Amino acid sequence: MSVDTEAPARTGNRVAAILVSLALAGNNAASYVLSLVAARILAPGAFGELSSLLAVLVIGVVPAMGLQTVVALRVARSPSLSRGSLFALGLMTSGIVATAALTLSPLLVLLLHLGSLTPALLVTAALGPLTLLGLFHGLLQGSHRFATLAGLIALEGAGKVGGSLVGLVVSHSTAGALAGTAIGSLAVVVAGWRICGRPRPRWADRHGGEVLHTAQAMLALVLLVNLDLVLARHTLPAGSAGEYALGAIVTKIAYWLPQAVGVLVLPRFAASAGRRRVLPLALAVCAFLDAFVLLVSLALGPSLLALIGGARYAGSTMPVWPFALAGSMLALVQILLYARLADGDRRVTVLMWTAVGVETLLITTWLHGSATQVVTAAACTAGALALAGAILELRPRKPA
């Protein structure tokens, strides 16, 4: 049965975009508040420990992003698809992630120089429900229930980050903060399960390979968004690396500003006709939103760094607009990635990981003489990747 991907959403597109944008912005703001509170409550060593473990959580939820994308596309194509089979897929993915995290916990203790195994185990306890939460996001997204999705996203911020804050304030420890993360995330999963109709698992239908493929591509995107910052830290002097970290905030702003666009258009990518109609518009909206960030960075120049980081950066001469350009290109890459994943094109995964390798090679072997060189490499890689993604879309894969 064909699916009318142009069926009206349960809220208007503009209202849905505003609601999802506000929910995503609220989550990002809450995470920023958590970092500020943790920096004031914890000793520097403990704050570094918590920050590194929260970074591990960001990487660990990549399978949840893959699960959400797969589920959203499957529901958009087949609204009558059994929720029980998808719930089983979510449970299986969550179990695999939690098991892998548990197995790697001792290694995490060694790599991050943790004082005990407890924080690593608490990360595992949080990753299980956070992965399953991707299923409920996908069910709502694929059903065009964007207002409800925005509510669940906001609830996720309140549960996950709010739980972390409560645990941190009560215990004044990394373990307490992570315990709050795990408990809050579990509460949000229960709420998501109820919102999505309390599905029961049916184990006859599995699509683990599809989730794995999508998660690989999403992991490459997450790496590209953060790779230049890591490589700048590795190759640049400490002072330049500090300036680069501030510039990277502009990259993140440009990347995250159009996030709601991807959430809204992904279900419409489920059918080829819908993708061809919606993709140019989605790319145009992303470009329009990020043009504002680019113009501001051009107008304010290096003084924007002082505005973000304070008076100590008032004398900086590092240009900021390349950071805005890099984030803008990555926002376009994300939309094109969704389009190719919706078409089942596995070439895009190879393309994404090739870009990771190229950027790493450029910065480590050649373009690392200054912060400007590093961000130029990142922006050029992202731009080339966006162009390659557009070419893949214009020249679709041949049918098997």
PDB file of C-alpha atoms in Angstrom, residues 18-232:
ATOM      1  CA  ILE A  18       8.710  26.115  16.437  1.00  0.00           C
ATOM      2  CA  LEU A  19       7.771  23.495  19.031  1.00  0.00           C
ATOM      3  CA  VAL A  20      10.529  21.063  18.032  1.00  0.00           C
ATOM      4  CA  SER A  21      13.070  23.893  17.811  1.00  0.00           C
ATOM      5  CA  LEU A  22      12.146  25.134  21.273  1.00  0.00           C
ATOM      6  CA  ALA A  23      12.363  21.635  22.729  1.00  0.00           C
ATOM      7  CA  LEU A  24      15.790  20.999  21.169  1.00  0.00           C
ATOM      8  CA  ALA A  25      17.040  24.443  22.229  1.00  0.00           C
ATOM      9  CA  GLY A  26      15.759  23.827  25.740  1.00  0.00           C
ATOM     10  CA  ASN A  27      17.675  20.547  25.962  1.00  0.00           C
ATOM     11  CA  ASN A  28      20.877  22.194  24.776  1.00  0.00           C
ATOM     12  CA  ALA A  29      20.427  25.044  27.242  1.00  0.00           C
ATOM     13  CA  ALA A  30      19.782  22.585  30.070  1.00  0.00           C
ATOM     14  CA  SER A  31      23.006  20.724  29.239  1.00  0.00           C
ATOM     15  CA  TYR A  32      24.882  24.028  29.339  1.00  0.00           C
ATOM     16  CA  VAL A  33      23.383  24.823  32.764  1.00  0.00           C
ATOM     17  CA  LEU A  34      24.451  21.370  33.995  1.00  0.00           C
ATOM     18  CA  SER A  35      28.041  22.108  32.965  1.00  0.00           C
ATOM     19  CA  LEU A  36      27.976  25.481  34.742  1.00  0.00           C
ATOM     20  CA  VAL A  37      26.578  24.013  37.963  1.00  0.00           C
ATOM     21  CA  ALA A  38      29.000  21.069  37.870  1.00  0.00           C
ATOM     22  CA  ALA A  39      31.967  23.413  37.374  1.00  0.00           C
ATOM     23  CA  ARG A  40      30.998  25.276  40.533  1.00  0.00           C
ATOM     24  CA  ILE A  41      30.136  22.285  42.713  1.00  0.00           C
ATOM     25  CA  LEU A  42      32.819  19.773  41.763  1.00  0.00           C
ATOM     26  CA  ALA A  43      36.573  20.013  42.150  1.00  0.00           C
ATOM     27  CA  PRO A  44      38.432  20.443  38.845  1.00  0.00           C
ATOM     28  CA  GLY A  45      39.419  16.774  38.694  1.00  0.00           C
ATOM     29  CA  ALA A  46      35.881  15.577  39.366  1.00  0.00           C
ATOM     30  CA  PHE A  47      34.471  18.078  36.871  1.00  0.00           C
ATOM     31  CA  GLY A  48      36.829  16.750  34.203  1.00  0.00           C
ATOM     32  CA  GLU A  49      35.735  13.204  35.049  1.00  0.00           C
ATOM     33  CA  LEU A  50      32.041  14.067  34.737  1.00  0.00           C
ATOM     34  CA  SER A  51      32.590  15.989  31.489  1.00  0.00           C
ATOM     35  CA  SER A  52      34.429  13.074  29.907  1.00  0.00           C
ATOM     36  CA  LEU A  53      31.718  10.600  30.938  1.00  0.00           C
ATOM     37  CA  LEU A  54      28.981  12.865  29.574  1.00  0.00           C
ATOM     38  CA  ALA A  55      30.947  12.955  26.311  1.00  0.00           C
ATOM     39  CA  VAL A  56      30.939   9.150  26.329  1.00  0.00           C
ATOM     40  CA  LEU A  57      27.152   9.302  26.705  1.00  0.00           C
ATOM     41  CA  VAL A  58      26.918  11.535  23.629  1.00  0.00           C
ATOM     42  CA  ILE A  59      28.804   8.944  21.592  1.00  0.00           C
ATOM     43  CA  GLY A  60      26.949   6.056  23.210  1.00  0.00           C
ATOM     44  CA  VAL A  61      23.517   7.321  22.124  1.00  0.00           C
ATOM     45  CA  VAL A  62      24.460   7.225  18.428  1.00  0.00           C
ATOM     46  CA  PRO A  63      22.675   3.834  18.052  1.00  0.00           C
ATOM     47  CA  ALA A  64      19.564   5.584  19.405  1.00  0.00           C
ATOM     48  CA  MET A  65      19.846   8.079  16.555  1.00  0.00           C
ATOM     49  CA  GLY A  66      20.091   5.212  14.083  1.00  0.00           C
ATOM     50  CA  LEU A  67      17.125   3.469  15.697  1.00  0.00           C
ATOM     51  CA  GLN A  68      15.027   6.650  15.565  1.00  0.00           C
ATOM     52  CA  THR A  69      15.810   7.200  11.880  1.00  0.00           C
ATOM     53  CA  VAL A  70      14.991   3.610  10.876  1.00  0.00           C
ATOM     54  CA  VAL A  71      11.759   3.514  12.888  1.00  0.00           C
ATOM     55  CA  ALA A  72      10.606   6.926  11.627  1.00  0.00           C
ATOM     56  CA  LEU A  73      11.116   5.876   7.999  1.00  0.00           C
ATOM     57  CA  ARG A  74       9.398   2.505   8.457  1.00  0.00           C
ATOM     58  CA  VAL A  75       6.369   4.060  10.174  1.00  0.00           C
ATOM     59  CA  ALA A  76       6.141   6.783   7.522  1.00  0.00           C
ATOM     60  CA  ARG A  77       6.137   4.151   4.758  1.00  0.00           C
ATOM     61  CA  SER A  78       3.721   1.788   6.525  1.00  0.00           C
ATOM     62  CA  PRO A  79       1.541   3.501   9.147  1.00  0.00           C
ATOM     63  CA  SER A  80      -0.169   0.194   9.922  1.00  0.00           C
ATOM     64  CA  LEU A  81       3.134  -1.549  10.705  1.00  0.00           C
ATOM     65  CA  SER A  82       3.040  -3.480  13.973  1.00  0.00           C
ATOM     66  CA  ARG A  83       4.364  -1.357  16.816  1.00  0.00           C
ATOM     67  CA  GLY A  84       5.147  -4.574  18.646  1.00  0.00           C
ATOM     68  CA  SER A  85       7.795  -5.594  16.117  1.00  0.00           C
ATOM     69  CA  LEU A  86       9.380  -2.144  16.285  1.00  0.00           C
ATOM     70  CA  PHE A  87       9.311  -2.245  20.081  1.00  0.00           C
ATOM     71  CA  ALA A  88      11.136  -5.567  19.918  1.00  0.00           C
ATOM     72  CA  LEU A  89      13.725  -3.957  17.659  1.00  0.00           C
ATOM     73  CA  GLY A  90      14.159  -1.158  20.195  1.00  0.00           C
ATOM     74  CA  LEU A  91      14.569  -3.586  23.079  1.00  0.00           C
ATOM     75  CA  MET A  92      17.112  -5.602  21.107  1.00  0.00           C
ATOM     76  CA  THR A  93      19.132  -2.503  20.171  1.00  0.00           C
ATOM     77  CA  SER A  94      18.997  -1.200  23.729  1.00  0.00           C
ATOM     78  CA  GLY A  95      20.130  -4.559  25.098  1.00  0.00           C
ATOM     79  CA  ILE A  96      23.069  -4.742  22.686  1.00  0.00           C
ATOM     80  CA  VAL A  97      24.213  -1.210  23.549  1.00  0.00           C
ATOM     81  CA  ALA A  98      23.914  -1.808  27.298  1.00  0.00           C
ATOM     82  CA  THR A  99      25.774  -5.131  27.041  1.00  0.00           C
ATOM     83  CA  ALA A 100      28.569  -3.558  25.005  1.00  0.00           C
ATOM     84  CA  ALA A 101      28.844  -0.675  27.461  1.00  0.00           C
ATOM     85  CA  LEU A 102      28.962  -3.087  30.405  1.00  0.00           C
ATOM     86  CA  THR A 103      31.697  -5.126  28.726  1.00  0.00           C
ATOM     87  CA  LEU A 104      33.760  -2.019  28.013  1.00  0.00           C
ATOM     88  CA  SER A 105      33.318  -0.516  31.493  1.00  0.00           C
ATOM     89  CA  PRO A 106      36.709  -1.713  32.839  1.00  0.00           C
ATOM     90  CA  LEU A 107      38.409  -0.258  29.748  1.00  0.00           C
ATOM     91  CA  LEU A 108      36.615   3.034  30.340  1.00  0.00           C
ATOM     92  CA  VAL A 109      38.007   3.127  33.888  1.00  0.00           C
ATOM     93  CA  LEU A 110      41.546   2.785  32.525  1.00  0.00           C
ATOM     94  CA  LEU A 111      41.166   5.251  29.645  1.00  0.00           C
ATOM     95  CA  LEU A 112      39.549   8.011  31.698  1.00  0.00           C
ATOM     96  CA  HIS A 113      41.514   7.310  34.904  1.00  0.00           C
ATOM     97  CA  LEU A 114      38.331   6.871  36.936  1.00  0.00           C
ATOM     98  CA  GLY A 115      38.616   6.303  40.656  1.00  0.00           C
ATOM     99  CA  SER A 116      36.250   3.331  40.606  1.00  0.00           C
ATOM    100  CA  LEU A 117      34.064   1.212  38.359  1.00  0.00           C
ATOM    101  CA  THR A 118      30.850   2.819  39.653  1.00  0.00           C
ATOM    102  CA  PRO A 119      30.703   5.826  37.266  1.00  0.00           C
ATOM    103  CA  ALA A 120      31.284   3.564  34.259  1.00  0.00           C
ATOM    104  CA  LEU A 121      28.487   1.236  35.397  1.00  0.00           C
ATOM    105  CA  LEU A 122      26.156   4.216  35.815  1.00  0.00           C
ATOM    106  CA  VAL A 123      26.912   5.271  32.235  1.00  0.00           C
ATOM    107  CA  THR A 124      25.799   1.774  31.186  1.00  0.00           C
ATOM    108  CA  ALA A 125      22.619   2.144  33.247  1.00  0.00           C
ATOM    109  CA  ALA A 126      21.821   5.406  31.450  1.00  0.00           C
ATOM    110  CA  LEU A 127      22.655   4.182  27.939  1.00  0.00           C
ATOM    111  CA  GLY A 128      20.068   1.387  28.002  1.00  0.00           C
ATOM    112  CA  PRO A 129      16.986   3.608  28.450  1.00  0.00           C
ATOM    113  CA  LEU A 130      18.425   6.441  26.329  1.00  0.00           C
ATOM    114  CA  THR A 131      18.813   4.021  23.416  1.00  0.00           C
ATOM    115  CA  LEU A 132      15.260   2.737  23.811  1.00  0.00           C
ATOM    116  CA  LEU A 133      14.049   6.329  23.885  1.00  0.00           C
ATOM    117  CA  GLY A 134      15.147   6.604  20.244  1.00  0.00           C
ATOM    118  CA  LEU A 135      12.381   4.116  19.385  1.00  0.00           C
ATOM    119  CA  PHE A 136       9.650   6.331  20.835  1.00  0.00           C
ATOM    120  CA  HIS A 137      11.070   9.406  19.125  1.00  0.00           C
ATOM    121  CA  GLY A 138      10.984   7.503  15.840  1.00  0.00           C
ATOM    122  CA  LEU A 139       7.404   6.311  16.339  1.00  0.00           C
ATOM    123  CA  LEU A 140       6.190   9.872  16.939  1.00  0.00           C
ATOM    124  CA  GLN A 141       8.321  11.349  14.170  1.00  0.00           C
ATOM    125  CA  GLY A 142       7.215   8.788  11.578  1.00  0.00           C
ATOM    126  CA  SER A 143       3.574   9.363  12.534  1.00  0.00           C
ATOM    127  CA  HIS A 144       3.947  13.145  12.088  1.00  0.00           C
ATOM    128  CA  ARG A 145       3.045  13.654  15.746  1.00  0.00           C
ATOM    129  CA  PHE A 146       5.484  16.519  16.045  1.00  0.00           C
ATOM    130  CA  ALA A 147       3.786  18.370  18.889  1.00  0.00           C
ATOM    131  CA  THR A 148       3.883  15.212  21.016  1.00  0.00           C
ATOM    132  CA  LEU A 149       7.463  14.597  19.905  1.00  0.00           C
ATOM    133  CA  ALA A 150       8.425  18.089  21.046  1.00  0.00           C
ATOM    134  CA  GLY A 151       6.845  17.332  24.415  1.00  0.00           C
ATOM    135  CA  LEU A 152       8.803  14.084  24.743  1.00  0.00           C
ATOM    136  CA  ILE A 153      12.041  15.859  23.793  1.00  0.00           C
ATOM    137  CA  ALA A 154      11.381  18.478  26.457  1.00  0.00           C
ATOM    138  CA  LEU A 155      10.533  15.728  28.947  1.00  0.00           C
ATOM    139  CA  GLU A 156      13.815  14.026  28.063  1.00  0.00           C
ATOM    140  CA  GLY A 157      15.700  17.188  28.964  1.00  0.00           C
ATOM    141  CA  ALA A 158      13.792  17.521  32.230  1.00  0.00           C
ATOM    142  CA  GLY A 159      14.332  13.872  33.150  1.00  0.00           C
ATOM    143  CA  LYS A 160      17.896  13.296  31.982  1.00  0.00           C
ATOM    144  CA  VAL A 161      19.459  16.682  32.727  1.00  0.00           C
ATOM    145  CA  GLY A 162      17.122  17.441  35.628  1.00  0.00           C
ATOM    146  CA  GLY A 163      17.963  14.101  37.191  1.00  0.00           C
ATOM    147  CA  SER A 164      21.664  14.829  36.755  1.00  0.00           C
ATOM    148  CA  LEU A 165      21.283  18.213  38.440  1.00  0.00           C
ATOM    149  CA  VAL A 166      19.382  16.749  41.386  1.00  0.00           C
ATOM    150  CA  GLY A 167      21.930  13.969  41.811  1.00  0.00           C
ATOM    151  CA  LEU A 168      24.780  16.467  41.579  1.00  0.00           C
ATOM    152  CA  VAL A 169      23.328  18.917  44.083  1.00  0.00           C
ATOM    153  CA  VAL A 170      22.430  16.160  46.574  1.00  0.00           C
ATOM    154  CA  SER A 171      25.654  14.141  46.370  1.00  0.00           C
ATOM    155  CA  HIS A 172      28.273  16.648  45.134  1.00  0.00           C
ATOM    156  CA  SER A 173      29.818  13.781  43.175  1.00  0.00           C
ATOM    157  CA  THR A 174      30.161  12.425  39.648  1.00  0.00           C
ATOM    158  CA  ALA A 175      28.491   9.175  40.648  1.00  0.00           C
ATOM    159  CA  GLY A 176      25.492  11.016  42.066  1.00  0.00           C
ATOM    160  CA  ALA A 177      25.070  13.065  38.902  1.00  0.00           C
ATOM    161  CA  LEU A 178      25.221   9.954  36.695  1.00  0.00           C
ATOM    162  CA  ALA A 179      22.809   8.099  38.974  1.00  0.00           C
ATOM    163  CA  GLY A 180      20.384  10.962  38.477  1.00  0.00           C
ATOM    164  CA  THR A 181      20.933  10.710  34.708  1.00  0.00           C
ATOM    165  CA  ALA A 182      20.096   7.002  34.724  1.00  0.00           C
ATOM    166  CA  ILE A 183      17.003   7.360  36.929  1.00  0.00           C
ATOM    167  CA  GLY A 184      15.685  10.361  35.014  1.00  0.00           C
ATOM    168  CA  SER A 185      16.238   8.636  31.660  1.00  0.00           C
ATOM    169  CA  LEU A 186      14.381   5.541  32.831  1.00  0.00           C
ATOM    170  CA  ALA A 187      11.436   7.686  33.939  1.00  0.00           C
ATOM    171  CA  VAL A 188      11.310   9.363  30.513  1.00  0.00           C
ATOM    172  CA  VAL A 189      11.336   5.952  28.772  1.00  0.00           C
ATOM    173  CA  VAL A 190       8.343   4.847  30.839  1.00  0.00           C
ATOM    174  CA  ALA A 191       6.558   8.058  29.857  1.00  0.00           C
ATOM    175  CA  GLY A 192       7.462   7.522  26.184  1.00  0.00           C
ATOM    176  CA  TRP A 193       6.145   3.951  26.315  1.00  0.00           C
ATOM    177  CA  ARG A 194       2.821   5.194  27.686  1.00  0.00           C
ATOM    178  CA  ILE A 195       2.605   8.054  25.156  1.00  0.00           C
ATOM    179  CA  CYS A 196       3.179   5.612  22.278  1.00  0.00           C
ATOM    180  CA  GLY A 197       0.340   3.316  23.325  1.00  0.00           C
ATOM    181  CA  ARG A 198       2.142   0.886  25.647  1.00  0.00           C
ATOM    182  CA  PRO A 199       3.334  -1.461  22.872  1.00  0.00           C
ATOM    183  CA  ARG A 200       4.208  -5.085  23.613  1.00  0.00           C
ATOM    184  CA  PRO A 201       7.220  -6.692  21.915  1.00  0.00           C
ATOM    185  CA  ARG A 202       6.697  -9.074  19.000  1.00  0.00           C
ATOM    186  CA  TRP A 203       9.915 -10.832  18.097  1.00  0.00           C
ATOM    187  CA  ALA A 204       9.022 -12.156  14.630  1.00  0.00           C
ATOM    188  CA  ASP A 205      10.272  -9.092  12.718  1.00  0.00           C
ATOM    189  CA  ARG A 206      13.843  -7.847  13.186  1.00  0.00           C
ATOM    190  CA  HIS A 207      15.778  -5.167  11.326  1.00  0.00           C
ATOM    191  CA  GLY A 208      19.003  -5.003  13.301  1.00  0.00           C
ATOM    192  CA  GLY A 209      21.150  -4.758  10.166  1.00  0.00           C
ATOM    193  CA  GLU A 210      19.294  -1.657   9.035  1.00  0.00           C
ATOM    194  CA  VAL A 211      19.803   0.000  12.413  1.00  0.00           C
ATOM    195  CA  LEU A 212      23.505  -0.918  12.370  1.00  0.00           C
ATOM    196  CA  HIS A 213      23.980   0.584   8.913  1.00  0.00           C
ATOM    197  CA  THR A 214      22.169   3.791   9.853  1.00  0.00           C
ATOM    198  CA  ALA A 215      24.018   4.067  13.167  1.00  0.00           C
ATOM    199  CA  GLN A 216      27.358   3.818  11.346  1.00  0.00           C
ATOM    200  CA  ALA A 217      26.464   6.762   9.117  1.00  0.00           C
ATOM    201  CA  MET A 218      25.155   8.788  12.066  1.00  0.00           C
ATOM    202  CA  LEU A 219      28.324   8.041  14.055  1.00  0.00           C
ATOM    203  CA  ALA A 220      30.428   9.397  11.187  1.00  0.00           C
ATOM    204  CA  LEU A 221      28.325  12.581  11.225  1.00  0.00           C
ATOM    205  CA  VAL A 222      28.762  12.975  14.997  1.00  0.00           C
ATOM    206  CA  LEU A 223      32.514  12.545  14.561  1.00  0.00           C
ATOM    207  CA  LEU A 224      32.647  15.141  11.790  1.00  0.00           C
ATOM    208  CA  VAL A 225      30.821  17.669  13.968  1.00  0.00           C
ATOM    209  CA  ASN A 226      33.437  17.232  16.724  1.00  0.00           C
ATOM    210  CA  LEU A 227      36.543  15.995  14.912  1.00  0.00           C
ATOM    211  CA  ASP A 228      38.160  19.341  14.111  1.00  0.00           C
ATOM    212  CA  LEU A 229      37.952  20.401  17.769  1.00  0.00           C
ATOM    213  CA  VAL A 230      39.707  17.213  18.897  1.00  0.00           C
ATOM    214  CA  LEU A 231      42.380  17.530  16.210  1.00  0.00           C
ATOM    215  CA  ALA A 232      42.884  21.217  17.026  1.00  0.00           C
TER     216      ALA A 232
END
